[in-house]
Each structure stands twice: as structure tokens, then as C-alpha cells.
């Protein structure tokens, strides 16, 4: 259904469901992981996410290729997607059970939330807004940057697929290595590199399409590493008793920033052009590289800080 009101209604339902899943999965992971396998689990989860996104994109293309561009292709894709979500929910219910006793009581949870957890949630909210903002300033416009630099639609699709492969490779490598030893250093370096590459994208538009593609692929790899480092830091600073509350605030803040970036990105592209859009996204990314360590470093357990300083 492509009518305006039903489309908005379905989008709201899908958005609520996706947000609840994102918020719910992190406290579950937080309750099952041990301190020494945080980086492995975070890297593995992000690797799984990248695999799923890549396979979903290829699968959707395959569905449309098999059934053609008729309405049956849309119906088939829309039936397969919720079926996969249902299978994931059933899988979590079967194998995701945690037999450990729940030690948090209502009074403990309230005590954790105020006032310290509210302060932590506010700091993570600031980081979330900034992250969502710069992501939505770049990601939706990647095909436009490629076509503006002279790429055809097929070449743009190949570059986007290569960006996914780059994220897959980096997630796979980090899943086998410990990123929790120096998470702040890793985040600072990779987030700063992603910001500088976004700025470099503005200057690469006047060169060949191959330079633009190389900048976008490199940025995708650095962003993937930064996301894993950021999630590792979040698991280190958020107590188990307040995981749902704080992760919920952080995810909400990210979505707010994502919406703000989407609202600003289009008009900025139209009024100032793609160069200033890339520069703005790069500037926010660079600022976020320093803001997150400044806000959260003091809340990180001393063992992580000491390792990060070595």
C-alpha cells in the first residue's frame, strides 16, 4: 500500500518494533557476557549485523529478479521480512534464556537511575544525537555523491556493495581481536579518521569517481571500527541494573539525531551543495571523536582506563 496515511502508519509500527528490538537486545547481551569477552561479543554481533544487511540486500535483489518488477515482488519481500523477524524472536525465546538469578530489585533500579544514571544517560544522549546526526548526513547521500562524480548507477551499486564488504571484513577481524583493551584510543582514532575522510570527500568530488569511491569505502571501514569501540565503551560504563533505561535513552537520542540530520541534509544539499554537506558531516564526526572520551572516560572502570593508557 503506497497511500500516504497507511504508509506512515506502517512506518511507525516498523520503527517502534525496530527500536524496541535494538533497546532490548543490548541489556540481554549485557546480562550474559563476562568481562573478558566483551570485545568478542560486540565484534561478533556487529559482524552478524553486517552479514544480515548484506544478505538482505542481495536477497531482496534476488526476489525482484525472480518474480519481476510486478506487485508480486513487493508482496514477496514484505512477507519474507516479518517472517525472518518472527524466526529471530522465536530463536531468542528458545536459546536466549538466561538462568542466572536476577539480583536487581525495584528499589535498586530506582537508586541506580537517580541521579547518577540520569547524568550518564544525558551524556550518552549527547553522543547519540551527534552520531545519528552525522550518519544521516552522509549515508542517504552516498549514491548521489557517486553519481555526481560521474559514476553510473551500476558502478554506484558496486561501490555501495564494496562498502558493505569493507565493513564485513573489519567486523570479522575485530570479532577475533580484543578491542576492550584500548577502547577510547580505538574510538578516537577511527572516529577522527572517519571525520577527516568525510571532509576529504568534499574535495574529492572534483577528481575522479575512483577517488570518491576509495574515500567512501575507507570511511565505511573506519566507521565500522568506531561503532564497535563505542559499543564496547557503553557496555563498560553502564551498570547491569540500569542497562535497559540507559540504552533506551541512548537509542532514542540516536534516532532524534538521525531525524535531525535527515531534516537538515536535504535542504543543505539544495542550498549549499554537496561540498558543504560533507564538510558539515565531517565536522560533527570529528567533534564526536573528542566529545565521547571527554564525557565518558571518568565513568569507565579503572581497569579499562589503565589498559587504554598503556
Coordinates of C-alpha atoms in Angstrom, one line a residue:
X1 CA 0.0 0.0 0.0
X2 CA 1.5 3.3 -1.1
X3 CA -1.2 5.7 0.1
X4 CA 0.2 8.3 2.4
X5 CA -1.6 7.6 5.7
X6 CA -1.2 3.7 5.6
X7 CA 2.5 4.1 4.6
X8 CA 3.1 6.4 7.6
X9 CA 1.2 4.1 9.9
X10 CA 3.2 1.0 8.8
X11 CA 6.4 3.0 9.1
X12 CA 5.5 3.9 12.7
X13 CA 4.8 0.3 13.6
X14 CA 8.1 -0.9 12.0
X15 CA 10.1 1.9 13.6
X16 CA 8.7 1.1 17.1
X17 CA 9.4 -2.6 16.6
X18 CA 12.9 -2.0 15.4
X19 CA 13.7 0.5 18.2
X20 CA 12.3 -1.9 20.9
X21 CA 14.4 -4.7 19.4
X22 CA 17.6 -2.6 19.4
X23 CA 17.0 -1.4 23.0
X24 CA 16.0 -4.9 24.2
X25 CA 19.0 -6.8 22.7
X26 CA 21.7 -4.8 24.5
X27 CA 20.5 -5.4 28.1
X28 CA 20.2 -9.1 27.2
X29 CA 23.8 -9.2 25.9
X30 CA 24.9 -7.2 29.0
X31 CA 23.4 -9.8 31.3
X32 CA 25.0 -12.7 29.6
X33 CA 28.5 -11.5 28.8
X34 CA 31.6 -11.9 31.0
X35 CA 34.1 -9.1 31.4
X36 CA 36.8 -10.7 29.4
X37 CA 34.7 -11.5 26.3
X38 CA 33.0 -8.1 25.7
X39 CA 35.0 -7.2 22.6
X40 CA 34.5 -10.7 21.1
X41 CA 30.7 -10.5 21.6
X42 CA 30.4 -6.9 20.4
X43 CA 32.6 -7.6 17.3
X44 CA 30.6 -10.8 16.6
X45 CA 27.3 -9.0 16.9
X46 CA 28.3 -6.3 14.5
X47 CA 29.7 -8.8 12.1
X48 CA 26.3 -10.6 12.2
X49 CA 24.5 -7.3 11.6
X50 CA 26.7 -6.6 8.6
X51 CA 26.1 -10.2 7.3
X52 CA 22.4 -9.8 7.7
X53 CA 22.3 -6.4 5.9
X54 CA 24.4 -7.7 3.1
X55 CA 22.4 -10.9 2.7
X56 CA 19.1 -9.0 3.0
X57 CA 20.1 -6.6 0.2
X58 CA 21.2 -9.5 -2.0
X59 CA 18.1 -11.5 -1.1
X60 CA 15.8 -8.6 -2.0
X61 CA 17.5 -8.1 -5.3
X62 CA 17.1 -11.9 -6.0
X63 CA 13.4 -11.8 -5.1
X64 CA 12.8 -9.0 -7.6
X65 CA 14.9 -10.7 -10.2
X66 CA 12.9 -14.0 -9.8
X67 CA 9.4 -12.5 -9.7
X68 CA 10.0 -9.5 -11.8
X69 CA 9.1 -5.9 -11.0
X70 CA 5.4 -6.6 -10.6
X71 CA 3.5 -6.2 -7.4
X72 CA 4.2 -9.8 -6.5
X73 CA 7.8 -8.9 -5.9
X74 CA 6.9 -6.3 -3.3
X75 CA 4.4 -8.7 -1.7
X76 CA 7.0 -11.5 -1.5
X77 CA 9.6 -9.2 0.1
X78 CA 7.2 -7.8 2.6
X79 CA 6.1 -11.3 3.6
X80 CA 9.7 -12.7 3.9
X81 CA 10.9 -9.8 6.1
X82 CA 8.5 -10.2 9.0
X83 CA 8.9 -14.0 8.7
X84 CA 12.6 -13.6 9.4
X85 CA 11.8 -11.2 12.3
X86 CA 9.5 -13.8 13.8
X87 CA 12.1 -16.6 13.4
X88 CA 14.6 -14.4 15.2
X89 CA 12.2 -13.7 18.1
X90 CA 11.4 -17.4 18.5
X91 CA 15.2 -18.2 18.4
X92 CA 15.8 -15.7 21.3
X93 CA 12.9 -17.3 23.3
X94 CA 14.5 -20.7 22.9
X95 CA 18.2 -20.2 23.2
X96 CA 18.3 -16.7 24.7
X97 CA 17.1 -17.7 28.2
X98 CA 19.4 -16.6 31.0
X99 CA 19.3 -18.9 34.1
X100 CA 21.3 -16.5 36.2
X101 CA 19.4 -15.1 39.2
X102 CA 18.1 -11.5 38.8
X103 CA 19.7 -9.6 41.6
X104 CA 18.3 -6.1 40.8
X105 CA 15.2 -5.1 42.8
X106 CA 12.8 -2.2 42.1
X107 CA 14.5 -0.1 44.8
X108 CA 18.0 -0.9 43.5
X109 CA 16.9 0.0 40.0
X110 CA 15.5 3.3 41.1
X111 CA 18.6 4.1 43.1
X112 CA 20.8 3.3 40.1
X113 CA 18.7 5.7 37.9
X114 CA 18.9 8.8 40.0
X115 CA 20.9 10.9 40.0
X116 CA 24.0 9.2 38.6
X117 CA 22.2 7.2 35.9
X118 CA 20.4 10.3 34.7
X119 CA 23.7 12.0 34.2
X120 CA 25.1 9.0 32.4
X121 CA 22.0 8.8 30.2
X122 CA 22.3 12.5 29.4
X123 CA 26.0 12.1 28.3
X124 CA 25.2 9.1 26.2
X125 CA 22.2 11.0 24.8
X126 CA 24.5 13.8 23.6
X127 CA 26.8 11.3 21.9
X128 CA 23.8 9.5 20.4
X129 CA 22.3 12.7 18.9
X130 CA 25.7 13.6 17.4
X131 CA 26.2 10.1 16.0
X132 CA 22.7 9.9 14.5
X133 CA 23.1 13.4 13.0
X134 CA 26.3 12.8 11.1
X135 CA 25.3 9.3 9.9
X136 CA 22.1 10.7 8.3
X137 CA 24.1 13.5 6.7
X138 CA 26.3 11.0 4.7
X139 CA 24.6 7.6 4.3
X140 CA 21.5 8.6 2.4
X141 CA 23.5 10.7 0.0
X142 CA 26.2 8.2 -0.9
X143 CA 24.6 7.2 -4.3
X144 CA 24.2 11.0 -5.1
X145 CA 27.9 11.6 -4.3
X146 CA 28.9 8.8 -6.6
X147 CA 26.7 9.8 -9.5
X148 CA 27.7 13.4 -9.1
X149 CA 31.3 12.4 -9.5
X150 CA 30.5 10.6 -12.8
X151 CA 29.6 7.1 -11.7
X152 CA 26.8 5.2 -13.5
X153 CA 24.0 3.6 -11.5
X154 CA 25.7 0.2 -11.8
X155 CA 29.0 1.5 -10.6
X156 CA 27.4 3.2 -7.7
X157 CA 25.7 -0.1 -6.7
X158 CA 29.1 -1.9 -6.9
X159 CA 30.7 0.8 -4.7
X160 CA 27.9 0.5 -2.1
X161 CA 28.3 -3.2 -2.1
X162 CA 32.0 -2.9 -1.6
X163 CA 31.4 -0.6 1.3
X164 CA 29.4 -3.3 2.9
X165 CA 32.2 -5.8 2.3
X166 CA 34.7 -3.5 3.9
X167 CA 32.5 -3.3 7.0
X168 CA 32.1 -7.0 7.0
X169 CA 35.9 -7.5 6.9
X170 CA 36.7 -5.1 9.6
X171 CA 33.9 -6.5 11.9
X172 CA 35.2 -10.1 11.2
X173 CA 38.8 -9.0 12.1
X174 CA 37.7 -7.3 15.3
X175 CA 35.5 -10.2 16.3
X176 CA 38.7 -12.2 16.7
X177 CA 40.7 -9.5 18.4
X178 CA 40.2 -7.7 21.8
X179 CA 39.0 -4.2 21.3
X180 CA 38.3 -3.7 25.0
X181 CA 42.0 -3.2 25.9
X182 CA 42.1 0.4 24.5
X183 CA 38.6 1.3 23.5
X184 CA 38.9 5.1 23.9
X185 CA 42.1 5.2 21.8
X186 CA 40.5 3.0 19.2
X187 CA 37.3 5.1 19.1
X188 CA 39.2 8.4 19.0
X189 CA 41.5 7.3 16.1
X190 CA 38.8 5.7 14.0
X191 CA 36.1 8.3 14.5
X192 CA 38.6 11.1 13.8
X193 CA 39.7 9.2 10.6
X194 CA 36.0 8.9 9.6
X195 CA 35.5 12.6 10.1
X196 CA 38.6 13.6 8.1
X197 CA 37.6 11.2 5.3
X198 CA 34.1 12.9 5.2
X199 CA 35.9 16.3 4.8
X200 CA 38.1 14.7 2.1
X201 CA 35.0 13.6 0.3
X202 CA 34.1 17.3 -0.3
X203 CA 37.5 17.9 -2.0
X204 CA 37.4 14.5 -3.9
X205 CA 34.2 15.4 -5.8
X206 CA 36.3 17.4 -8.3
X207 CA 38.5 14.4 -9.0
X208 CA 37.7 11.0 -10.5
X209 CA 35.0 8.7 -9.4
X210 CA 37.6 6.2 -8.2
X211 CA 38.9 8.6 -5.6
X212 CA 35.4 9.3 -4.3
X213 CA 34.8 5.5 -4.2
X214 CA 38.0 4.9 -2.3
X215 CA 37.2 7.6 0.2
X216 CA 33.7 6.2 0.9
X217 CA 35.0 2.6 1.2
X218 CA 37.7 3.7 3.6
X219 CA 35.3 5.7 5.7
X220 CA 32.9 2.8 5.9
X221 CA 35.6 0.6 7.3
X222 CA 36.6 3.2 9.9
X223 CA 33.0 3.8 10.9
X224 CA 32.5 0.1 11.5
X225 CA 35.5 0.0 13.9
X226 CA 34.3 3.2 15.7
X227 CA 30.9 1.6 16.2
X228 CA 32.4 -1.5 17.8
X229 CA 34.6 0.6 20.0
X230 CA 31.7 2.8 21.1
X231 CA 29.6 -0.1 22.0
X232 CA 32.4 -1.7 24.0
X233 CA 32.7 1.6 26.0
X234 CA 28.9 1.6 26.5
X235 CA 28.9 -1.9 28.0
X236 CA 31.8 -0.8 30.3
X237 CA 30.1 2.3 31.7
X238 CA 26.5 1.1 32.0
X239 CA 25.7 -0.9 35.1
X240 CA 23.6 -4.0 34.6
X241 CA 20.8 -2.8 36.8
X242 CA 20.2 0.3 34.6
X243 CA 21.0 -1.2 31.2
X244 CA 17.5 -1.0 29.8
X245 CA 16.9 2.5 30.9
X246 CA 20.3 3.9 29.7
X247 CA 20.3 2.0 26.5
X248 CA 16.8 3.2 25.8
X249 CA 17.8 6.8 26.3
X250 CA 20.9 6.4 24.1
X251 CA 18.9 4.7 21.3
X252 CA 16.2 7.4 21.4
X253 CA 18.9 10.1 21.2
X254 CA 20.4 8.4 18.2
X255 CA 17.0 8.4 16.4
X256 CA 16.5 12.0 17.3
X257 CA 19.9 12.9 15.7
X258 CA 19.1 10.7 12.7
X259 CA 15.8 12.6 12.2
X260 CA 17.5 16.0 12.6
X261 CA 20.2 15.0 10.1
X262 CA 17.6 13.9 7.6
X263 CA 15.7 17.2 8.1
X264 CA 18.9 19.2 7.6
X265 CA 20.7 17.2 5.0
X266 CA 18.2 17.7 2.1
X267 CA 17.9 21.4 2.4
X268 CA 21.6 21.8 3.0
X269 CA 22.3 19.8 -0.2
X270 CA 19.9 22.0 -2.1
X271 CA 21.1 25.4 -0.7
X272 CA 24.8 25.0 -0.1
X273 CA 25.6 21.9 -2.2
X274 CA 27.2 18.5 -1.5
X275 CA 30.6 20.0 -0.6
X276 CA 29.3 21.8 2.5
X277 CA 27.1 18.8 3.4
X278 CA 30.2 16.6 3.5
X279 CA 32.2 19.3 5.4
X280 CA 29.4 19.6 8.0
X281 CA 29.2 15.8 8.4
X282 CA 32.9 15.6 8.8
X283 CA 33.0 18.4 11.4
X284 CA 30.3 16.8 13.5
X285 CA 32.1 13.4 13.3
X286 CA 35.4 15.0 14.4
X287 CA 33.7 16.8 17.3
X288 CA 32.1 13.5 18.4
X289 CA 35.6 11.8 18.4
X290 CA 36.6 14.1 21.2
X291 CA 33.2 14.6 23.0
X292 CA 32.6 10.9 23.8
X293 CA 36.0 10.3 25.6
X294 CA 35.7 13.6 27.5
X295 CA 32.2 12.7 28.7
X296 CA 32.6 9.0 29.5
X297 CA 36.2 8.4 30.3
X298 CA 35.8 9.1 34.0
X299 CA 32.9 6.6 34.3
X300 CA 34.8 3.8 32.7
X301 CA 36.1 1.1 35.1
X302 CA 39.7 1.7 36.2
X303 CA 40.9 -1.5 34.6
X304 CA 39.8 -0.3 31.1
X305 CA 41.3 3.2 31.7
X306 CA 44.6 1.8 32.8
X307 CA 44.8 -0.6 29.8
X308 CA 43.8 2.3 27.5
X309 CA 46.7 4.4 28.9
X310 CA 49.3 1.7 28.3

